[in-house]
C-alpha cells in the first residue's frame, strides 16, 4: 500500500520579494538591471537638484529671505555632492543590494526637505513630487506607498524645523493649517498619480508575462487589450502577432506531421524497393550463371558438331571413293561379259576345229579364272562395303539423333553389301562349275570331237552367268552411289548444324554478356537503393526532430481551443 502523496508546500517569499513586491515570475537579474537604471537616473536628478540649490540658496541669502550663513549652504551642498559622487562610484563598481532603492529614495526625500527647512513650507512641496514620482513610475506600488508616507512625514518635519529656525514660538505641532492641507493634498494627489503608473506597470507586467509565455512556445494566450490607449494598441498588435505566429506554427506542425508521415512511407517504400531489387539482383545473378553455363554447353556443342561435320566429310570422301571403285568394277564386268560373248561365238563358229576348240576351251578356262578373280574382287568390295557401312553406323551412333537417318542408310548399305557378297559367292560357285565344265569340255574334246558341240551351251551359260554378275555389280554400284549421295547430304547437314551451333554459341555469349551487364546494373541499382533507403531514414529522423522541435510550441488557448 503506497502512502498518499502530499502536495508540496509553496515556497515562502523572501523578505526582499515581500518588501519590493516581486512576484514569482520576476527575474532577479532583470530587477537588478531595472534598479540600476533607476539609480543612474537618480544620480542625474540629484545633480540637477544640487545645481538648482547652489543657485537659489545664495540668491535667497542676498535678498534676506533665508537666515542661513554661506558656510552652512556650502556645507550642505558639499555634503550632497559628496554623497552623490559616492553613489555614482558604487554604481560604477557594480555593487548591488535589494534595499539600495529604499536608501536612495530616502536620500532624495531628505535632499528635497532641505529647501523646505530653509525656505519654509509652501510651493516647495512640488519638489517632493519630483522625488517620489520617478520611483513610482520605475519601481511600482510598494516603493510608491513607502515614499508617499516618507515624503509626507519629511515635509512636516522640514516645516517644523523651519519654524524652529526662524524662531517662531508655540507648541511642537503648531504649524499653520495650510501646511497640513498641503500635506493632505500631496498624499491624495500622489496616491492618485501613483495609480496611473501602477496600472501601467501592472498591464506592462501582464504583457511581459504573455510575451514570456510566447517565448516558451505558448502562442494560444492573448493579452487583455481592454483599454484603447498606446499600450492597448500594443497589446492588440501583440495578440495579432501571436495569432499569426500561432497559425504559422500550426501549419508548420501539420506540415511536420505530414513530412514525418511521408518520410515514414518513403522509408517503407525504399525498404520494399531495396528488398525487391535484391531479389531481382539474385535472379539476375542466377540467370547470368545459367547463361554462362549455357554458353559453355553451346561451345561444347559447337565443338562436337564441328568434329561431327569433319567426320561426316571424311565419310563422304570414303563413300565417294567406294562409288568410284564400284563404277570401275561395273566397267570391268561389262568388258568381261563382252569377252565371254565373243568367246562363245568363237566356240560356236569353230566347233569343228578340235584343236582350236581345245585352245578356245583353254582360253575359256583362263577367262573363267579371270571371272573368278573378278568374283573375288566383288567379294572383297562387298566386304569393304560392309566395313564402310559398319563405320558409317558407328559414326551415326556418335552423332546420336543427328545421325539416325544415316544409320538407317548404313544398315541398308550393309544389307546390300551382304547381298553382293552372297552374289559373289554364287558367282564363285558358278565359275567353279564353269571351270569344272570347261575342264570336262577339255577332257571331252580330248576324248572326242562330238563333245565339242556342248561347249556352245556351256559358253551360253557362262555368258548368262556373266550377265547376272554384271547386273549384281551394277546394283552394288548403284547402292554405293546412293550411299555416297547420302553421305554428301549428311555432310552438308552436319556442316549446317555446325554453323547453327556456332551462331547459337555466339548468341549464348551475347546473352551471357547481357546477363552479366544486367547483374552489374542491378548491383548498382541496389547500391543506389541503399543510398535512397539511408536518405529516407535520415529524412524520417529529421522529420521526427522537426516535429519534436515544433512540439514545444502550443497554439491552444487557456480553454484548449486553437
Coordinates of C-alpha atoms in Angstrom, one line a residue:
X1 CA 0.0 0.0 0.0
X2 CA 1.5 3.3 -1.1
X3 CA 1.4 6.3 1.1
X4 CA -0.8 9.2 0.0
X5 CA 1.1 11.9 -1.9
X6 CA 1.4 15.1 0.0
X7 CA 1.3 18.2 -2.3
X8 CA 4.5 20.2 -2.0
X9 CA 4.2 23.3 0.1
X10 CA 4.6 26.6 -1.7
X11 CA 7.9 28.2 -1.2
X12 CA 7.9 31.2 1.1
X13 CA 8.7 34.5 -0.4
X14 CA 11.9 36.2 0.8
X15 CA 11.9 39.5 2.7
X16 CA 13.3 41.2 -0.4
X17 CA 10.4 39.9 -2.5
X18 CA 7.8 40.9 0.0
X19 CA 9.3 44.4 0.5
X20 CA 10.0 45.0 -3.1
X21 CA 6.7 43.5 -4.3
X22 CA 8.4 41.0 -6.6
X23 CA 6.3 38.1 -7.9
X24 CA 7.4 34.6 -8.6
X25 CA 7.7 35.3 -12.3
X26 CA 10.1 38.3 -11.9
X27 CA 13.7 37.7 -12.8
X28 CA 16.1 38.9 -10.1
X29 CA 18.7 39.9 -12.8
X30 CA 16.1 41.8 -14.6
X31 CA 15.0 43.7 -11.4
X32 CA 18.7 44.4 -10.7
X33 CA 19.1 45.9 -14.2
X34 CA 16.0 48.0 -13.7
X35 CA 17.2 49.2 -10.3
X36 CA 20.5 50.2 -11.8
X37 CA 18.7 52.3 -14.5
X38 CA 16.7 54.0 -11.7
X39 CA 19.9 54.6 -9.7
X40 CA 21.6 56.3 -12.7
X41 CA 18.6 58.5 -13.4
X42 CA 18.5 59.4 -9.6
X43 CA 22.2 60.4 -9.8
X44 CA 21.4 62.8 -12.7
X45 CA 18.3 64.1 -10.9
X46 CA 20.3 64.8 -7.7
X47 CA 23.0 66.7 -9.7
X48 CA 20.2 68.8 -11.1
X49 CA 18.7 69.4 -7.7
X50 CA 22.2 70.3 -6.2
X51 CA 22.7 72.8 -9.1
X52 CA 19.4 74.4 -8.5
X53 CA 20.1 74.6 -4.8
X54 CA 23.5 76.2 -5.5
X55 CA 21.8 78.9 -7.4
X56 CA 18.8 79.6 -5.2
X57 CA 20.4 79.4 -1.8
X58 CA 22.9 82.3 -2.3
X59 CA 20.2 84.3 -4.1
X60 CA 17.8 83.8 -1.2
X61 CA 20.6 84.8 1.3
X62 CA 21.3 88.0 -0.6
X63 CA 17.7 89.1 -0.6
X64 CA 17.5 88.3 3.1
X65 CA 14.8 85.6 2.7
X66 CA 16.9 82.7 4.2
X67 CA 18.7 83.4 7.5
X68 CA 21.4 80.8 6.8
X69 CA 25.1 81.5 6.5
X70 CA 27.0 80.9 3.4
X71 CA 29.2 78.4 5.2
X72 CA 26.1 76.3 6.0
X73 CA 24.9 76.5 2.4
X74 CA 28.3 75.4 1.1
X75 CA 28.5 72.6 3.7
X76 CA 25.0 71.3 2.8
X77 CA 25.7 71.4 -1.0
X78 CA 29.2 69.9 -0.5
X79 CA 27.8 67.0 1.6
X80 CA 25.0 66.4 -1.0
X81 CA 27.6 66.4 -3.8
X82 CA 29.9 64.1 -1.9
X83 CA 27.1 61.7 -1.3
X84 CA 26.0 61.7 -4.9
X85 CA 29.6 61.1 -6.0
X86 CA 29.9 58.2 -3.7
X87 CA 26.6 56.8 -5.0
X88 CA 27.9 57.1 -8.6
X89 CA 31.1 55.4 -7.6
X90 CA 29.2 52.5 -6.1
X91 CA 27.1 52.2 -9.2
X92 CA 30.2 52.0 -11.4
X93 CA 31.7 49.3 -9.2
X94 CA 28.6 47.1 -9.8
X95 CA 27.9 46.6 -6.1
X96 CA 24.2 46.0 -5.6
X97 CA 21.7 45.2 -2.8
X98 CA 18.0 45.0 -3.0
X99 CA 17.4 47.7 -0.3
X100 CA 19.5 50.3 -2.2
X101 CA 16.4 51.7 -3.8
X102 CA 14.8 52.5 -0.4
X103 CA 18.0 54.1 0.8
X104 CA 18.4 56.3 -2.3
X105 CA 14.7 57.2 -2.3
X106 CA 15.0 58.4 1.3
X107 CA 18.1 60.3 0.3
X108 CA 16.2 62.1 -2.4
X109 CA 13.4 62.9 0.1
X110 CA 16.0 64.3 2.5
X111 CA 17.6 66.4 -0.2
X112 CA 14.2 67.8 -1.2
X113 CA 13.4 68.5 2.5
X114 CA 16.5 70.8 2.8
X115 CA 14.9 73.7 0.8
X116 CA 11.7 73.3 2.8
X117 CA 13.6 73.6 6.0
X118 CA 15.5 76.6 4.7
X119 CA 12.7 78.4 2.9
X120 CA 9.7 77.2 4.8
X121 CA 6.5 75.3 3.6
X122 CA 4.6 76.4 0.7
X123 CA 5.1 75.8 -3.0
X124 CA 8.3 73.8 -2.4
X125 CA 6.2 70.7 -1.8
X126 CA 6.3 70.3 -5.6
X127 CA 9.9 69.1 -5.1
X128 CA 8.5 66.0 -3.3
X129 CA 6.6 65.1 -6.4
X130 CA 9.9 65.3 -8.3
X131 CA 11.5 63.0 -5.7
X132 CA 8.6 60.5 -5.4
X133 CA 7.0 60.1 -8.8
X134 CA 10.1 58.8 -10.7
X135 CA 10.4 55.9 -8.3
X136 CA 6.7 55.2 -8.6
X137 CA 7.0 55.1 -12.4
X138 CA 10.1 52.9 -12.3
X139 CA 9.6 50.6 -9.3
X140 CA 5.9 50.1 -8.7
X141 CA 3.3 50.5 -5.9
X142 CA 5.2 49.2 -2.9
X143 CA 8.0 51.7 -3.1
X144 CA 5.4 54.4 -4.1
X145 CA 3.4 53.9 -0.9
X146 CA 6.6 54.0 1.2
X147 CA 7.8 57.2 -0.5
X148 CA 4.4 59.0 -0.2
X149 CA 4.4 58.2 3.5
X150 CA 8.1 59.2 3.9
X151 CA 7.7 62.4 1.9
X152 CA 4.7 63.5 3.9
X153 CA 6.5 63.0 7.2
X154 CA 9.6 64.7 5.8
X155 CA 7.6 67.7 4.6
X156 CA 6.0 68.1 8.1
X157 CA 9.4 67.6 9.7
X158 CA 11.1 70.2 7.5
X159 CA 8.3 72.7 8.1
X160 CA 8.7 72.2 11.9
X161 CA 12.5 72.6 11.5
X162 CA 11.9 75.8 9.6
X163 CA 9.7 77.2 12.3
X164 CA 12.4 76.5 14.9
X165 CA 15.0 78.1 12.7
X166 CA 13.0 81.3 12.2
X167 CA 12.3 81.5 15.9
X168 CA 8.5 81.2 16.0
X169 CA 7.1 80.0 19.3
X170 CA 4.3 77.7 20.0
X171 CA 3.6 74.1 20.5
X172 CA 5.7 71.4 18.8
X173 CA 2.9 70.6 16.3
X174 CA 1.9 74.3 16.0
X175 CA 2.1 74.6 12.2
X176 CA -0.2 76.6 10.0
X177 CA -3.3 74.8 8.8
X178 CA -2.1 75.3 5.3
X179 CA 0.9 73.0 5.9
X180 CA -1.4 70.2 6.9
X181 CA -3.7 70.9 4.0
X182 CA -0.7 70.8 1.6
X183 CA 0.4 67.5 3.1
X184 CA -3.1 66.1 2.8
X185 CA -3.4 67.3 -0.8
X186 CA 0.1 65.9 -1.5
X187 CA -0.9 62.5 -0.2
X188 CA -4.2 62.5 -2.2
X189 CA -2.6 63.7 -5.4
X190 CA 0.5 61.4 -5.0
X191 CA -1.7 58.4 -4.4
X192 CA -3.9 59.3 -7.4
X193 CA -0.8 59.8 -9.6
X194 CA 0.7 56.6 -8.2
X195 CA -2.3 54.6 -9.6
X196 CA -1.6 55.7 -13.1
X197 CA 2.0 54.2 -13.3
X198 CA 0.9 51.4 -11.1
X199 CA -1.8 50.4 -13.5
X200 CA 0.5 50.8 -16.4
X201 CA 3.2 48.8 -14.7
X202 CA 0.6 46.1 -14.0
X203 CA -0.5 46.0 -17.6
X204 CA 3.0 46.0 -18.8
X205 CA 3.9 43.2 -16.4
X206 CA 1.0 41.2 -17.7
X207 CA 2.0 41.9 -21.3
X208 CA 5.6 40.8 -20.4
X209 CA 4.3 37.6 -18.8
X210 CA 2.4 36.9 -22.0
X211 CA 5.5 37.6 -24.1
X212 CA 7.5 35.3 -21.8
X213 CA 4.9 32.5 -22.3
X214 CA 5.2 33.2 -26.0
X215 CA 9.0 32.8 -25.7
X216 CA 8.4 29.4 -24.2
X217 CA 6.2 28.5 -27.2
X218 CA 2.7 29.1 -25.9
X219 CA 1.1 31.0 -28.7
X220 CA -2.5 30.4 -27.6
X221 CA -2.5 33.1 -24.9
X222 CA -3.8 36.6 -25.5
X223 CA -3.3 40.0 -23.9
X224 CA -6.4 41.7 -22.4
X225 CA -6.3 44.7 -24.8
X226 CA -9.4 46.2 -23.0
X227 CA -8.2 49.8 -23.0
X228 CA -7.8 51.7 -26.2
X229 CA -4.5 53.5 -25.5
X230 CA -1.0 53.1 -26.8
X231 CA -0.4 50.1 -24.5
X232 CA -3.8 48.7 -25.6
X233 CA -2.9 49.1 -29.2
X234 CA 0.4 47.4 -28.4
X235 CA -1.5 44.5 -26.8
X236 CA -3.7 44.2 -29.8
X237 CA -0.7 44.1 -32.1
X238 CA 0.8 41.5 -29.8
X239 CA -2.4 39.5 -30.0
X240 CA -2.4 39.8 -33.8
X241 CA 1.2 38.7 -33.9
X242 CA 0.6 35.8 -31.6
X243 CA -2.4 34.8 -33.8
X244 CA -0.4 34.9 -37.0
X245 CA 2.6 33.2 -35.4
X246 CA 0.2 30.6 -33.9
X247 CA -1.3 29.9 -37.4
X248 CA 2.2 29.7 -38.8
X249 CA 3.3 27.3 -36.1
X250 CA 0.1 25.2 -36.5
X251 CA 0.8 25.0 -40.2
X252 CA 4.4 24.1 -39.6
X253 CA 3.3 21.4 -37.1
X254 CA 0.9 20.0 -39.6
X255 CA 3.5 20.1 -42.3
X256 CA 6.0 18.5 -40.0
X257 CA 3.5 15.7 -39.3
X258 CA 2.9 15.3 -43.0
X259 CA 6.6 15.3 -43.7
X260 CA 7.1 12.7 -40.9
X261 CA 4.3 10.6 -42.3
X262 CA 5.7 11.0 -45.9
X263 CA 9.2 10.2 -44.6
X264 CA 7.9 7.0 -43.0
X265 CA 6.1 6.0 -46.2
X266 CA 9.2 6.8 -48.2
X267 CA 11.4 4.8 -45.8
X268 CA 9.0 1.8 -46.0
X269 CA 8.8 2.1 -49.8
X270 CA 12.6 2.3 -50.0
X271 CA 12.8 -0.8 -47.8
X272 CA 10.4 -2.7 -50.1
X273 CA 12.2 -1.5 -53.3
X274 CA 15.5 -2.4 -51.8
X275 CA 14.2 -5.9 -51.0
X276 CA 12.7 -6.2 -54.5
X277 CA 16.0 -5.0 -56.0
X278 CA 17.9 -7.6 -54.0
X279 CA 15.5 -10.3 -55.2
X280 CA 15.8 -9.2 -58.8
X281 CA 19.6 -9.0 -58.4
X282 CA 19.7 -12.5 -57.1
X283 CA 17.6 -13.7 -60.0
X284 CA 19.8 -11.8 -62.5
X285 CA 22.9 -13.3 -60.9
X286 CA 21.3 -16.8 -61.2
X287 CA 20.4 -16.0 -64.8
X288 CA 23.9 -14.8 -65.5
X289 CA 25.3 -18.0 -64.0
X290 CA 22.8 -20.2 -66.0
X291 CA 23.6 -18.2 -69.2
X292 CA 27.3 -18.7 -68.6
X293 CA 26.7 -22.5 -68.2
X294 CA 24.5 -22.4 -71.3
X295 CA 27.3 -20.7 -73.1
X296 CA 29.7 -23.4 -72.0
X297 CA 27.3 -26.1 -73.2
X298 CA 26.8 -24.2 -76.5
X299 CA 30.6 -24.0 -77.0
X300 CA 30.9 -27.7 -76.3
X301 CA 28.0 -28.4 -78.8
X302 CA 29.7 -26.3 -81.3
X303 CA 33.0 -28.2 -80.9
X304 CA 31.2 -31.5 -81.1
X305 CA 29.1 -30.5 -84.2
X306 CA 32.3 -29.3 -85.9
X307 CA 34.0 -32.6 -85.2
X308 CA 30.9 -34.5 -86.4
X309 CA 30.9 -32.4 -89.6
X310 CA 34.5 -33.2 -90.2
X311 CA 33.9 -36.9 -89.6
X312 CA 30.9 -36.7 -92.0
X313 CA 33.0 -35.1 -94.6
X314 CA 35.6 -37.8 -94.2
X315 CA 32.9 -40.5 -94.5
X316 CA 31.6 -38.7 -97.6
X317 CA 35.0 -38.8 -99.2
X318 CA 35.4 -42.5 -98.4
X319 CA 31.9 -43.2 -99.8
X320 CA 32.8 -41.3 -103.0
X321 CA 35.9 -43.4 -103.3
X322 CA 33.9 -46.6 -102.9
X323 CA 31.4 -45.4 -105.5
X324 CA 34.3 -44.7 -107.9
X325 CA 35.6 -48.2 -107.3
X326 CA 32.2 -49.7 -107.9
X327 CA 31.9 -47.8 -111.3
X328 CA 35.3 -49.2 -112.3
X329 CA 34.1 -52.7 -111.3
X330 CA 31.0 -52.3 -113.4
X331 CA 33.1 -51.3 -116.4
X332 CA 35.4 -54.3 -115.8
X333 CA 32.4 -56.6 -115.5
X334 CA 31.0 -55.2 -118.8
X335 CA 34.2 -55.8 -120.5
X336 CA 34.3 -59.4 -119.2
X337 CA 30.8 -60.0 -120.4
X338 CA 31.7 -58.8 -123.8
X339 CA 34.7 -61.0 -123.9
X340 CA 32.8 -64.1 -122.8
X341 CA 30.2 -63.3 -125.6
X342 CA 32.9 -63.1 -128.2
X343 CA 34.4 -66.4 -126.8
X344 CA 31.1 -68.1 -127.0
X345 CA 30.6 -67.0 -130.6
X346 CA 34.1 -68.2 -131.4
X347 CA 33.4 -71.6 -129.8
X348 CA 30.2 -72.0 -131.8
X349 CA 31.9 -71.0 -135.1
X350 CA 35.0 -73.1 -134.6
X351 CA 33.1 -76.1 -133.2
X352 CA 34.6 -78.4 -135.7
X353 CA 38.1 -77.5 -135.1
X354 CA 39.1 -79.6 -132.1
X355 CA 42.4 -78.1 -131.6
X356 CA 41.0 -74.7 -132.0
X357 CA 38.2 -75.7 -129.7
X358 CA 40.6 -77.0 -127.2
X359 CA 42.6 -73.8 -127.4
X360 CA 39.3 -71.9 -127.1
X361 CA 38.4 -74.0 -124.1
X362 CA 41.8 -73.4 -122.6
X363 CA 41.2 -69.7 -123.2
X364 CA 37.8 -70.1 -121.7
X365 CA 39.4 -71.7 -118.7
X366 CA 41.7 -68.7 -118.4
X367 CA 38.7 -66.4 -118.8
X368 CA 36.9 -68.4 -116.0
X369 CA 39.9 -67.8 -113.8
X370 CA 39.7 -64.1 -114.5
X371 CA 36.0 -64.2 -113.8
X372 CA 36.8 -65.9 -110.6
X373 CA 39.2 -63.2 -109.7
X374 CA 36.5 -60.7 -110.6
X375 CA 34.1 -62.5 -108.4
X376 CA 36.7 -62.5 -105.6
X377 CA 37.2 -58.7 -106.2
X378 CA 33.4 -58.3 -106.0
X379 CA 33.5 -60.2 -102.7
X380 CA 36.3 -58.0 -101.5
X381 CA 34.3 -54.9 -102.5
X382 CA 31.3 -56.4 -100.7
X383 CA 33.5 -56.9 -97.6
X384 CA 34.9 -53.4 -97.8
X385 CA 31.4 -52.0 -98.3
X386 CA 30.3 -54.0 -95.3
X387 CA 33.1 -52.4 -93.3
X388 CA 32.2 -49.0 -94.6
X389 CA 28.6 -49.5 -93.7
X390 CA 29.8 -50.6 -90.2
X391 CA 31.9 -47.5 -89.9
X392 CA 29.0 -45.3 -91.1
X393 CA 26.8 -46.9 -88.4
X394 CA 29.5 -46.2 -85.7
X395 CA 29.7 -42.6 -86.9
X396 CA 25.9 -42.3 -86.9
X397 CA 25.9 -43.6 -83.4
X398 CA 28.4 -40.9 -82.4
X399 CA 26.2 -38.3 -84.0
X400 CA 23.3 -39.5 -81.8
X401 CA 20.0 -38.2 -83.0
X402 CA 21.5 -36.3 -86.0
X403 CA 22.9 -39.5 -87.4
X404 CA 19.8 -41.6 -87.1
X405 CA 18.9 -41.3 -90.9
X406 CA 22.5 -42.0 -91.8
X407 CA 22.4 -45.1 -89.6
X408 CA 19.4 -46.4 -91.4
X409 CA 21.1 -45.9 -94.8
X410 CA 24.3 -47.6 -93.4
X411 CA 22.2 -50.6 -92.3
X412 CA 20.7 -50.7 -95.9
X413 CA 24.2 -50.5 -97.4
X414 CA 25.4 -53.2 -95.1
X415 CA 22.5 -55.4 -96.2
X416 CA 23.2 -54.7 -99.9
X417 CA 26.9 -55.5 -99.2
X418 CA 25.8 -58.8 -97.7
X419 CA 23.7 -59.5 -100.8
X420 CA 26.6 -58.6 -103.0
X421 CA 28.8 -60.9 -101.0
X422 CA 26.3 -63.7 -101.5
X423 CA 26.1 -63.0 -105.2
X424 CA 29.9 -63.0 -105.4
X425 CA 30.0 -66.4 -103.6
X426 CA 27.4 -67.6 -106.1
X427 CA 29.5 -66.3 -108.9
X428 CA 32.5 -68.0 -107.5
X429 CA 30.5 -71.2 -107.2
X430 CA 29.3 -70.7 -110.8
X431 CA 32.8 -70.0 -112.0
X432 CA 33.9 -73.2 -110.2
X433 CA 31.2 -75.0 -112.0
X434 CA 32.1 -73.3 -115.3
X435 CA 35.7 -74.3 -114.7
X436 CA 34.7 -77.8 -113.9
X437 CA 32.6 -77.8 -117.1
X438 CA 35.5 -76.3 -119.1
X439 CA 37.7 -79.0 -117.8
X440 CA 35.2 -81.6 -118.6
X441 CA 34.8 -80.0 -122.0
X442 CA 38.6 -80.1 -122.5
X443 CA 38.6 -83.7 -121.5
X444 CA 35.6 -84.3 -123.7
X445 CA 37.4 -82.5 -126.5
X446 CA 40.3 -84.7 -125.8
X447 CA 38.1 -87.7 -125.7
X448 CA 36.1 -86.9 -128.7
X449 CA 35.0 -84.4 -131.1
X450 CA 31.4 -85.0 -130.5
X451 CA 31.5 -83.3 -127.1
X452 CA 32.7 -80.0 -128.6
X453 CA 29.1 -79.2 -129.5
X454 CA 28.3 -78.9 -125.8
X455 CA 30.8 -76.1 -125.5
X456 CA 28.4 -73.6 -127.1
X457 CA 25.8 -74.4 -124.5
X458 CA 28.3 -74.1 -121.7
X459 CA 29.6 -70.8 -123.2
X460 CA 26.0 -69.6 -123.3
X461 CA 25.5 -70.5 -119.7
X462 CA 28.8 -68.7 -118.9
X463 CA 27.6 -65.6 -120.7
X464 CA 24.3 -65.7 -118.8
X465 CA 26.2 -66.0 -115.6
X466 CA 28.4 -63.1 -116.5
X467 CA 25.3 -61.0 -117.3
X468 CA 23.9 -61.9 -113.9
X469 CA 27.2 -60.9 -112.4
X470 CA 27.1 -57.7 -114.4
X471 CA 23.7 -56.9 -113.1
X472 CA 24.7 -57.6 -109.5
X473 CA 27.8 -55.5 -109.8
X474 CA 25.6 -52.7 -111.3
X475 CA 23.2 -52.9 -108.4
X476 CA 26.1 -52.8 -105.9
X477 CA 27.5 -49.7 -107.8
X478 CA 24.1 -48.1 -107.6
X479 CA 23.8 -48.8 -103.9
X480 CA 27.3 -47.4 -103.4
X481 CA 26.4 -44.3 -105.4
X482 CA 23.3 -43.8 -103.3
X483 CA 25.4 -44.2 -100.2
X484 CA 27.8 -41.6 -101.4
X485 CA 24.9 -39.2 -102.1
X486 CA 23.5 -39.8 -98.7
X487 CA 27.0 -39.2 -97.2
X488 CA 27.2 -36.0 -99.1
X489 CA 23.8 -34.9 -97.8
X490 CA 24.7 -35.9 -94.3
X491 CA 28.0 -34.0 -94.5
X492 CA 26.2 -30.9 -95.8
X493 CA 23.6 -31.3 -93.0
X494 CA 26.3 -31.6 -90.4
X495 CA 28.0 -28.5 -91.7
X496 CA 24.7 -26.6 -91.4
X497 CA 24.3 -28.0 -87.9
X498 CA 27.9 -26.9 -87.0
X499 CA 27.1 -23.4 -88.4
X500 CA 23.9 -23.2 -86.4
X501 CA 25.8 -24.3 -83.3
X502 CA 28.4 -21.6 -83.9
X503 CA 25.6 -19.0 -84.2
X504 CA 24.0 -20.4 -81.1
X505 CA 27.3 -20.2 -79.2
X506 CA 27.6 -16.5 -80.3
X507 CA 24.1 -15.8 -79.2
X508 CA 24.8 -17.5 -75.9
X509 CA 27.9 -15.5 -75.4
X510 CA 26.0 -12.3 -76.2
X511 CA 23.2 -13.3 -73.8
X512 CA 25.7 -14.1 -71.1
X513 CA 27.3 -10.7 -71.5
X514 CA 23.9 -9.1 -71.4
X515 CA 23.1 -11.1 -68.2
X516 CA 26.4 -10.0 -66.6
X517 CA 25.6 -6.4 -67.5
X518 CA 22.1 -6.7 -66.1
X519 CA 23.6 -8.2 -62.9
X520 CA 26.1 -5.3 -62.7
X521 CA 23.3 -2.8 -63.3
X522 CA 21.2 -4.4 -60.6
X523 CA 24.1 -4.3 -58.2
X524 CA 24.5 -0.5 -58.9
X525 CA 20.7 -0.2 -58.5
X526 CA 20.9 -1.9 -55.1
X527 CA 23.7 0.5 -54.1
X528 CA 21.5 3.4 -55.2
X529 CA 18.5 2.0 -53.4
X530 CA 20.6 1.6 -50.3
X531 CA 21.6 5.2 -50.5
X532 CA 17.9 6.1 -51.0
X533 CA 17.0 4.0 -48.1
X534 CA 19.6 5.7 -45.9
X535 CA 18.4 9.1 -47.1
X536 CA 14.8 8.2 -46.4
X537 CA 15.7 7.1 -42.9
X538 CA 17.7 10.3 -42.3
X539 CA 14.6 12.2 -43.7
X540 CA 12.4 10.4 -41.2
X541 CA 14.8 11.2 -38.4
X542 CA 15.0 14.8 -39.5
X543 CA 11.2 15.0 -39.6
X544 CA 11.0 13.5 -36.2
X545 CA 13.5 16.0 -34.8
X546 CA 11.5 18.8 -36.5
X547 CA 8.3 17.5 -35.0
X548 CA 10.0 17.3 -31.6
X549 CA 11.3 20.9 -32.0
X550 CA 7.8 22.2 -33.1
X551 CA 6.0 20.2 -30.3
X552 CA 7.3 22.7 -27.7
X553 CA 5.1 25.4 -29.3
X554 CA 1.4 25.4 -28.4
X555 CA -1.3 27.1 -30.3
X556 CA -4.1 26.3 -27.8
X557 CA -5.6 29.0 -25.7
X558 CA -6.4 28.6 -22.0
X559 CA -9.7 26.8 -22.9
X560 CA -7.9 24.2 -25.0
X561 CA -9.0 25.7 -28.4
X562 CA -6.8 26.7 -31.3

